[in-house]
Coordinates of C-alpha atoms in Angstrom, one line a residue:
Chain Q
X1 CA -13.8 38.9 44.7
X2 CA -13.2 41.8 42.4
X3 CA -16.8 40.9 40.1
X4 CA -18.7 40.4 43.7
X5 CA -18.9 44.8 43.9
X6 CA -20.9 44.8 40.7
X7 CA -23.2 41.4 41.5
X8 CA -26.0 43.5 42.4
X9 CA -26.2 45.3 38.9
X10 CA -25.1 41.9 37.2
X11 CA -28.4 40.4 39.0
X12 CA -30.5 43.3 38.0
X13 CA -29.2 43.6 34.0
X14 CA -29.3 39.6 33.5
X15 CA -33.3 39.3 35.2
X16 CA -34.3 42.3 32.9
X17 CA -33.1 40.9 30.0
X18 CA -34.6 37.4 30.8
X19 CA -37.6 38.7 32.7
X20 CA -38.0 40.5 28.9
X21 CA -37.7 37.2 27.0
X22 CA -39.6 35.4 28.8
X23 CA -41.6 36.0 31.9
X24 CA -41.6 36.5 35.5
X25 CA -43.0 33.0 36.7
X26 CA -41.3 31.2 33.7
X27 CA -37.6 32.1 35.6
X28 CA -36.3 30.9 38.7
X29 CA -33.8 32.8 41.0
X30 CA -31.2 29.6 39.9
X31 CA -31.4 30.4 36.6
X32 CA -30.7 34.4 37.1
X33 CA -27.6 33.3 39.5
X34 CA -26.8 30.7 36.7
X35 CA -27.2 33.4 33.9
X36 CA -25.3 36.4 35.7
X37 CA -22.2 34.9 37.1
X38 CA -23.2 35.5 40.8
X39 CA -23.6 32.7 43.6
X40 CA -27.1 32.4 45.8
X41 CA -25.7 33.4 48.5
X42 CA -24.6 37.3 47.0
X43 CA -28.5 37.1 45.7
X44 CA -29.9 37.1 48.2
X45 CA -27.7 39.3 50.0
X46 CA -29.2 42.1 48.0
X47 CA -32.7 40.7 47.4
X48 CA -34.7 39.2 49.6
X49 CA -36.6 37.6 46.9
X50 CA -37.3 37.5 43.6
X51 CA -40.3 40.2 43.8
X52 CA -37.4 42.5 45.6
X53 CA -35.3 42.0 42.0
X54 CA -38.1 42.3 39.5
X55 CA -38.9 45.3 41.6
X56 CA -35.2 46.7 41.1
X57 CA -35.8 45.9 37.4
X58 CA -38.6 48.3 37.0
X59 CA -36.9 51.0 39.0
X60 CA -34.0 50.4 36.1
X61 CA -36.9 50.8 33.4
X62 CA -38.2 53.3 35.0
X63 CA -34.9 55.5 34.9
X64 CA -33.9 54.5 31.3
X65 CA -37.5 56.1 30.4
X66 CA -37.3 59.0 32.2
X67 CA -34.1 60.0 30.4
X68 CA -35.5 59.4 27.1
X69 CA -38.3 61.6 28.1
X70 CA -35.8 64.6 29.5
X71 CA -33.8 64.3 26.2
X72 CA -36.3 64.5 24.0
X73 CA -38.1 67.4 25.7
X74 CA -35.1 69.7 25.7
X75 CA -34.5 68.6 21.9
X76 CA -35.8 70.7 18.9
X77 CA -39.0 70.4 17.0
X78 CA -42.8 70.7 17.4
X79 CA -44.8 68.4 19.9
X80 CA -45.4 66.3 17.1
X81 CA -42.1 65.9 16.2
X82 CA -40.7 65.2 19.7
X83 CA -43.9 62.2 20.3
X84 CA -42.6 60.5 16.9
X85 CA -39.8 60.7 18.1
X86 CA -40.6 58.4 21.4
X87 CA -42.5 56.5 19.1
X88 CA -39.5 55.7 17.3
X89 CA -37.6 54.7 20.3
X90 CA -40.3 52.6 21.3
X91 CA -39.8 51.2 17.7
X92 CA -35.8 50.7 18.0
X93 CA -36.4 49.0 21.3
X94 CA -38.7 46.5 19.4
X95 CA -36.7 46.0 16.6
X96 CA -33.3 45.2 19.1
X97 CA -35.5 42.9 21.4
X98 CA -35.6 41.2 18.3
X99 CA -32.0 40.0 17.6
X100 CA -32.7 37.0 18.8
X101 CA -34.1 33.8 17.6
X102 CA -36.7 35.0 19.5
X103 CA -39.7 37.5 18.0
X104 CA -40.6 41.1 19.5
X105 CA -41.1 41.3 23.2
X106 CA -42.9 44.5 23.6
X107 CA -42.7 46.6 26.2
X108 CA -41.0 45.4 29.5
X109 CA -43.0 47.2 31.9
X110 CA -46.3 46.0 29.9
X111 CA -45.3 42.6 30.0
X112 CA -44.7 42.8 33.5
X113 CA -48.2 44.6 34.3
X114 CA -49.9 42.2 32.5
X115 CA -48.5 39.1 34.6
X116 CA -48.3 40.2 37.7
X117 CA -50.9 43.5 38.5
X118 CA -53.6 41.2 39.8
X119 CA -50.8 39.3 41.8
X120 CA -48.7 41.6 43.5
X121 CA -50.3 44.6 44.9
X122 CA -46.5 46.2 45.9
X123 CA -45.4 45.6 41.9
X124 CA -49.3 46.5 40.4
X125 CA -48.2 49.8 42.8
X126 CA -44.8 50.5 41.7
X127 CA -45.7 49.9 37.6
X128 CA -48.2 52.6 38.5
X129 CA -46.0 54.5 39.4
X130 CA -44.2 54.0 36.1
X131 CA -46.8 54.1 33.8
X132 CA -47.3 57.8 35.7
X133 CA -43.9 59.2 35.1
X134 CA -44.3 58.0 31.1
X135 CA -47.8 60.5 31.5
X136 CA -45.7 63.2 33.2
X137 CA -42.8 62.8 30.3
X138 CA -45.7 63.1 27.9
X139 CA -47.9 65.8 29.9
X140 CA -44.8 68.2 30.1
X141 CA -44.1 67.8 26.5
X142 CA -47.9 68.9 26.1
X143 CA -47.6 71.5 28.2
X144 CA -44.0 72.9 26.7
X145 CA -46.2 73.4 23.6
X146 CA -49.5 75.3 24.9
X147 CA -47.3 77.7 26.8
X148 CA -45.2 78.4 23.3
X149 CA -48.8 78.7 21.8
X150 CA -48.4 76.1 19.3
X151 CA -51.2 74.1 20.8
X152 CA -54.4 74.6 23.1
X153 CA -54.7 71.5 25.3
X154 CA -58.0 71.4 27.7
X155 CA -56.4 68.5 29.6
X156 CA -52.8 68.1 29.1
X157 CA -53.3 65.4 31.9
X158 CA -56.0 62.9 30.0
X159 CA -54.0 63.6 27.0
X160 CA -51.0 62.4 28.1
X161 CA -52.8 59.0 29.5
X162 CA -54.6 58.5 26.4
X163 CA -50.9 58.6 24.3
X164 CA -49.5 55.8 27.1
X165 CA -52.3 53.8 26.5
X166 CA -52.3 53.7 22.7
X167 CA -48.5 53.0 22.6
X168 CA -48.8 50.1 24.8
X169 CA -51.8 48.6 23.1
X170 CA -49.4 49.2 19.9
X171 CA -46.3 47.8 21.9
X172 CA -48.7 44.5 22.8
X173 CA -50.0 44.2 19.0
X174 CA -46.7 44.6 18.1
X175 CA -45.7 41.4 20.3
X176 CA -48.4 39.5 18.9
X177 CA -47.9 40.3 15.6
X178 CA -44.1 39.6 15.7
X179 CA -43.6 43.3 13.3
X180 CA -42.0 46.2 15.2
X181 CA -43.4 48.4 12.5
X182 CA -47.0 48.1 14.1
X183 CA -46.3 51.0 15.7
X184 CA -45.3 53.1 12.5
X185 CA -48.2 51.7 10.8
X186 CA -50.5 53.8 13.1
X187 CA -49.0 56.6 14.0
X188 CA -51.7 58.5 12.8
X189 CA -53.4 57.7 15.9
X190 CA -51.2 59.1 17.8
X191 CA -50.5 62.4 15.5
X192 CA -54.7 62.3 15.9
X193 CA -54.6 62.6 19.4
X194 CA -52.2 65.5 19.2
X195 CA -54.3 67.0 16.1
X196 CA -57.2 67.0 18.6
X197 CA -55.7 69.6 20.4
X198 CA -54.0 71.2 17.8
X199 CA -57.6 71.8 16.4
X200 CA -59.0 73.5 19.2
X201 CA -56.2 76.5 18.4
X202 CA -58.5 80.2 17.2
X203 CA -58.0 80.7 14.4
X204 CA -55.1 82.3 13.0
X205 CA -56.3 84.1 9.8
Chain I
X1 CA -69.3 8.5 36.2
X2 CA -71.5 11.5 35.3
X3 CA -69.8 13.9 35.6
X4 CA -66.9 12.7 33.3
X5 CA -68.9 13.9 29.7
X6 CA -68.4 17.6 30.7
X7 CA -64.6 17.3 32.2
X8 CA -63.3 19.0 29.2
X9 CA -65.5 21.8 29.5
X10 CA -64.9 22.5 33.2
X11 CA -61.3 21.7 32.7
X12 CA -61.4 24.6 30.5
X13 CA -64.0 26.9 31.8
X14 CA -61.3 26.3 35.5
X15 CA -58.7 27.1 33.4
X16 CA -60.0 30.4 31.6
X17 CA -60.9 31.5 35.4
X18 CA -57.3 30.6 36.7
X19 CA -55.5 31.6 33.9
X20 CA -57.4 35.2 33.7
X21 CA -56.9 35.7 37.6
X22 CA -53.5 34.8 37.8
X23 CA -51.5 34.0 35.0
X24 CA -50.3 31.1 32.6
X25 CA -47.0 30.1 34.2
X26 CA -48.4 30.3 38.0
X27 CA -50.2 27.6 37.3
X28 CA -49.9 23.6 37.5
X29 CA -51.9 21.0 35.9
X30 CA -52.5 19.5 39.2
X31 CA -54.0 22.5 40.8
X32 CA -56.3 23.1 37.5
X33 CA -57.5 19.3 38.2
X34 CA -58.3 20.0 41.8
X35 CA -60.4 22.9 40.9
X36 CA -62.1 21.8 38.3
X37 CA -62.9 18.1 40.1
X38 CA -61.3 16.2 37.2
X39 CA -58.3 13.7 37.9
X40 CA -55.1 13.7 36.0
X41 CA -56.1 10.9 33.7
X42 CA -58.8 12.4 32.8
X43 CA -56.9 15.7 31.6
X44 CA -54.6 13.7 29.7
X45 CA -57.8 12.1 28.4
X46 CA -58.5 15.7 26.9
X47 CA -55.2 17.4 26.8
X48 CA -51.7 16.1 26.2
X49 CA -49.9 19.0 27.8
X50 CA -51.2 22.4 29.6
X51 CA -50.2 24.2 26.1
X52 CA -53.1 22.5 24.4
X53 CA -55.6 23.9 27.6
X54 CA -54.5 27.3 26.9
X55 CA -55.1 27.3 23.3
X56 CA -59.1 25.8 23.8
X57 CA -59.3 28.3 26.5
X58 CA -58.1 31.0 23.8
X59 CA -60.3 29.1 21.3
X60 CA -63.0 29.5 23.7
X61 CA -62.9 33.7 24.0
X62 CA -62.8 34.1 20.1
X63 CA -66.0 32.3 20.5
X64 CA -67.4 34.8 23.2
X65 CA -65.7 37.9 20.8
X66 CA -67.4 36.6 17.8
X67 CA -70.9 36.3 19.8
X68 CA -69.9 40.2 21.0
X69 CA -69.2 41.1 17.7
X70 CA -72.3 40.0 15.4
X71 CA -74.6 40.8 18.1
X72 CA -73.5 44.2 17.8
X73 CA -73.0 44.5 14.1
X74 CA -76.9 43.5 14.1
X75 CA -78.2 46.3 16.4
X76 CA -79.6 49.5 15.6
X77 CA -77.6 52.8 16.0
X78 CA -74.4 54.7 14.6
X79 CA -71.0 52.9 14.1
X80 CA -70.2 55.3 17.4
X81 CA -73.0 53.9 19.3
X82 CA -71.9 50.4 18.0
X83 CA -68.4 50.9 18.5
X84 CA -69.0 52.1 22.7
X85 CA -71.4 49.4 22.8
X86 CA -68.3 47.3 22.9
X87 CA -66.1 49.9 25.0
X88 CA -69.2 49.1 27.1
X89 CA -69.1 45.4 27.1
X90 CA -65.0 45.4 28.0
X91 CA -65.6 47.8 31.1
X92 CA -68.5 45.3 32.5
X93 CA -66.0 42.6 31.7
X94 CA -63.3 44.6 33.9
X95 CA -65.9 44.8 36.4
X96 CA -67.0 41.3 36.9
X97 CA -62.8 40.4 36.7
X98 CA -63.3 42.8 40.0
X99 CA -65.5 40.9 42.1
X100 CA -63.2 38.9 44.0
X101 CA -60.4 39.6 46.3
X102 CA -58.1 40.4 43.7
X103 CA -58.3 43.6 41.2
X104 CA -59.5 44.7 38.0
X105 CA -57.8 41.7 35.3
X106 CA -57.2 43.4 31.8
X107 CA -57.9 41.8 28.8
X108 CA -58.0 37.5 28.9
X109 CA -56.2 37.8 25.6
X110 CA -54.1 40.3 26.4
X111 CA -52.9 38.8 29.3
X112 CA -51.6 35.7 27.7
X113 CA -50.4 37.8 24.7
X114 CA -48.0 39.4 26.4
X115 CA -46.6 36.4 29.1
X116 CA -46.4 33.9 26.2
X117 CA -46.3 35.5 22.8
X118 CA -42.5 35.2 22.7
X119 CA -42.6 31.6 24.4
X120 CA -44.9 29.5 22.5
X121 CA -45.1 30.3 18.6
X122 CA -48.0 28.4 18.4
X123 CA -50.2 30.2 21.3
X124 CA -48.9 33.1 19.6
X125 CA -50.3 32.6 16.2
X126 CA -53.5 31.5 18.0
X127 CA -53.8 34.7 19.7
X128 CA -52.8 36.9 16.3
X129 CA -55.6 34.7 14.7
X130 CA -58.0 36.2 17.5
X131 CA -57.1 39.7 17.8
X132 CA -57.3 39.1 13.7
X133 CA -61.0 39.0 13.9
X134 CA -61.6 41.4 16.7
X135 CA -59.9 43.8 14.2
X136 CA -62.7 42.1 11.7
X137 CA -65.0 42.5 13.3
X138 CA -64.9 46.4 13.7
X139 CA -64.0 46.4 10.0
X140 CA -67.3 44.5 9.2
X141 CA -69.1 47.4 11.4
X142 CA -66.9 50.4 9.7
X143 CA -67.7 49.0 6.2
X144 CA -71.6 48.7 6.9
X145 CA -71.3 52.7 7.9
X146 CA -69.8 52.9 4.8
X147 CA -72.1 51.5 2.8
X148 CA -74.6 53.3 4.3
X149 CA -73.0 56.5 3.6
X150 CA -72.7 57.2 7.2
X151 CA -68.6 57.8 7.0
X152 CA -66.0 57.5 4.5
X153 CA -62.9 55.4 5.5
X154 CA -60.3 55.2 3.6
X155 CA -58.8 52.4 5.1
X156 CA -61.4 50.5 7.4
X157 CA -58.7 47.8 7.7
X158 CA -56.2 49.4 9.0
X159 CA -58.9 52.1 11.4
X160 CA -59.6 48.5 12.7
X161 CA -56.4 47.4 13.4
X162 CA -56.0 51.2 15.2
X163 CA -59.2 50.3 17.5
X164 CA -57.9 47.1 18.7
X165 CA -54.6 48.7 19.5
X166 CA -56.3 51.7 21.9
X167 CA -58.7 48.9 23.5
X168 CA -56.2 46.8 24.5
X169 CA -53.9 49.8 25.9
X170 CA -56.7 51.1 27.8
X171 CA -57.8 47.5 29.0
X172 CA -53.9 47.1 30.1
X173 CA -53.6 50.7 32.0
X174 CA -57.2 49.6 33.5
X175 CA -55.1 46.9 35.0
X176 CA -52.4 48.8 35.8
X177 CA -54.6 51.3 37.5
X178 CA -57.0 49.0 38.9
X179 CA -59.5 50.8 37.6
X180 CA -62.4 49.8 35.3
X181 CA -63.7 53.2 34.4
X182 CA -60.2 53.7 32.2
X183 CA -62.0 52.7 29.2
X184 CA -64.7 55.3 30.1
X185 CA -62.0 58.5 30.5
X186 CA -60.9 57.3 27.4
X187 CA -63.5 57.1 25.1
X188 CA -62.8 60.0 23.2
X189 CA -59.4 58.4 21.7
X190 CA -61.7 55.7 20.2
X191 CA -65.0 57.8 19.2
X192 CA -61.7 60.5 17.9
X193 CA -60.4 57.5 15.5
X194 CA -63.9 57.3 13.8
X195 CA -64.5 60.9 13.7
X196 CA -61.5 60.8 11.5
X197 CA -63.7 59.0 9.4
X198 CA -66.8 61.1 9.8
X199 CA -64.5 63.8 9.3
X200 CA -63.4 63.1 5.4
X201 CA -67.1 63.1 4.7
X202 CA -67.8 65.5 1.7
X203 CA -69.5 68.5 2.3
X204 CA -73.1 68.2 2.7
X205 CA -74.0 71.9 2.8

């Protein structure tokens, strides 16, 4: 009885990591049970399916991303600096999905969009929504910078949806490509984006 | 009797529909038979397992890329021109994936990238192989600039491999967002990654 109080986060951990290694459709709510110790009857006491779990899942993702967004904008460094730096968490994440004898996975939450946004208007919605806070973590980064007057951003907004953009098409070449370093090998398109707006600073001589 | 010569090809034209509206696991052999008006002998006939379907309907998009690809290489105008004729091509693509019930679809390649690449080694190194010459195909277009002293690139390899990264972001957020037009707010991250070719031009003053 003592493991039933933490079933609900047993569910959730054991469907992200499988959800991650495989897909949504490929896994049944058996084999997350199976996997995570807990019976069908505590399942779907806290879920009512398995759309309410994957749905828990993001919310998890969603959390884990905003704190590596607060952390690295409240660390040192230039905007540049701080954006490699989520690039290279990205990276690690790639790298660890890897210790398997499975290859890279890419990102959970663009695995997910891809499978099921055209199938699931209440998960297409709540991705959204997670796709929006990465734009805010990324926006507020921008605008920490034009308001210390190291860069002059015309729309901090657009920016910040263009930088999500490229690192998931990175995160899904990465996938197919089995090579976390994809995302190292073109980080000059990200620094470029960034150099954009550092271009549009007067000049300083 | 007829109708039997082109099974194959509606069993995989069915498929590329079904597959691209929903996804790969969703999906039964059965219910690809009763839409395409083919029996289950008959699949067999052509397909030993649903693995083998996916990788002629993957076989099948290279095809229509490739057609994309040298049509465009052959027309007039800049690499810029050349390279939003394709941004142009992908967002009519996202539109047509609209006209149904369901929303904007992403990328067909994509897609199945992202629910299979860790599943199926083979379908995976199918798919590298045509993301492979999607990225060749740009190169071909950045090495005729080039040659025609339009830009310098130092390395129209890797600027390729760049500009199939960003597409395929921005085809997944227009999926995300259920939004075609993404590819059109974004056009200045692509048209930016060949201005930094046009950029290391020498001085022509």
């Amino acid at each position: 009885m003592g493991r039933t109080s933490d079933a609900r986060e047993r569910l959730i951990e054991t469907a992200k990591t499988k959800f991650y290694a495989s897909s949504y459709h490929a896994l049944g709510v058996n084999e997350i049970c199976r996997a995570a110790g807990v019976n069908k009857g505590s399942f779907y006491h806290f879920f009512e399916t398995k759309r309410d779990l994957v749905l828990a899942v993001i919310d998890e993702h969603s959390c884990a991303l905003q704190a590596w967004f607060d952390q690295t904008r409240a660390s040192k460094g230039t905007l540049t600096e701080k954006v490699q730096r989520i690039l290279s968490l990205c990276t690690q994440e790639l790298q660890e999905s890897q210790r398997d004898d499975q290859g890279v996975k890419g990102c959970p939450c663009g695995n997910l969009a891809l499978e099921l946004s055209t199938q699931d208007e209440r998960v297409r919605l709540k991705l959204q929504e997670v796709f929006s806070r990465f734009e805010q973590g990324f926006e507020a980064m921008l605008r920490d910078a034009a308001n210390a007057g190291e860069v002059i951003v015309d729309d901090p907004r657009k920016t910040a949806r263009s930088l999500v953009a490229v690192l998931e098409g990175l995160m899904l070449m990465a996938k197919v490509q089995d090579d976390p370093t994809v995302l190292r090998q073109h980080e000059s398109v990200v620094t470029g984006l960034l150099a954009g707006s550092e271009r549009a600073m007067p000049n300083s001589n």
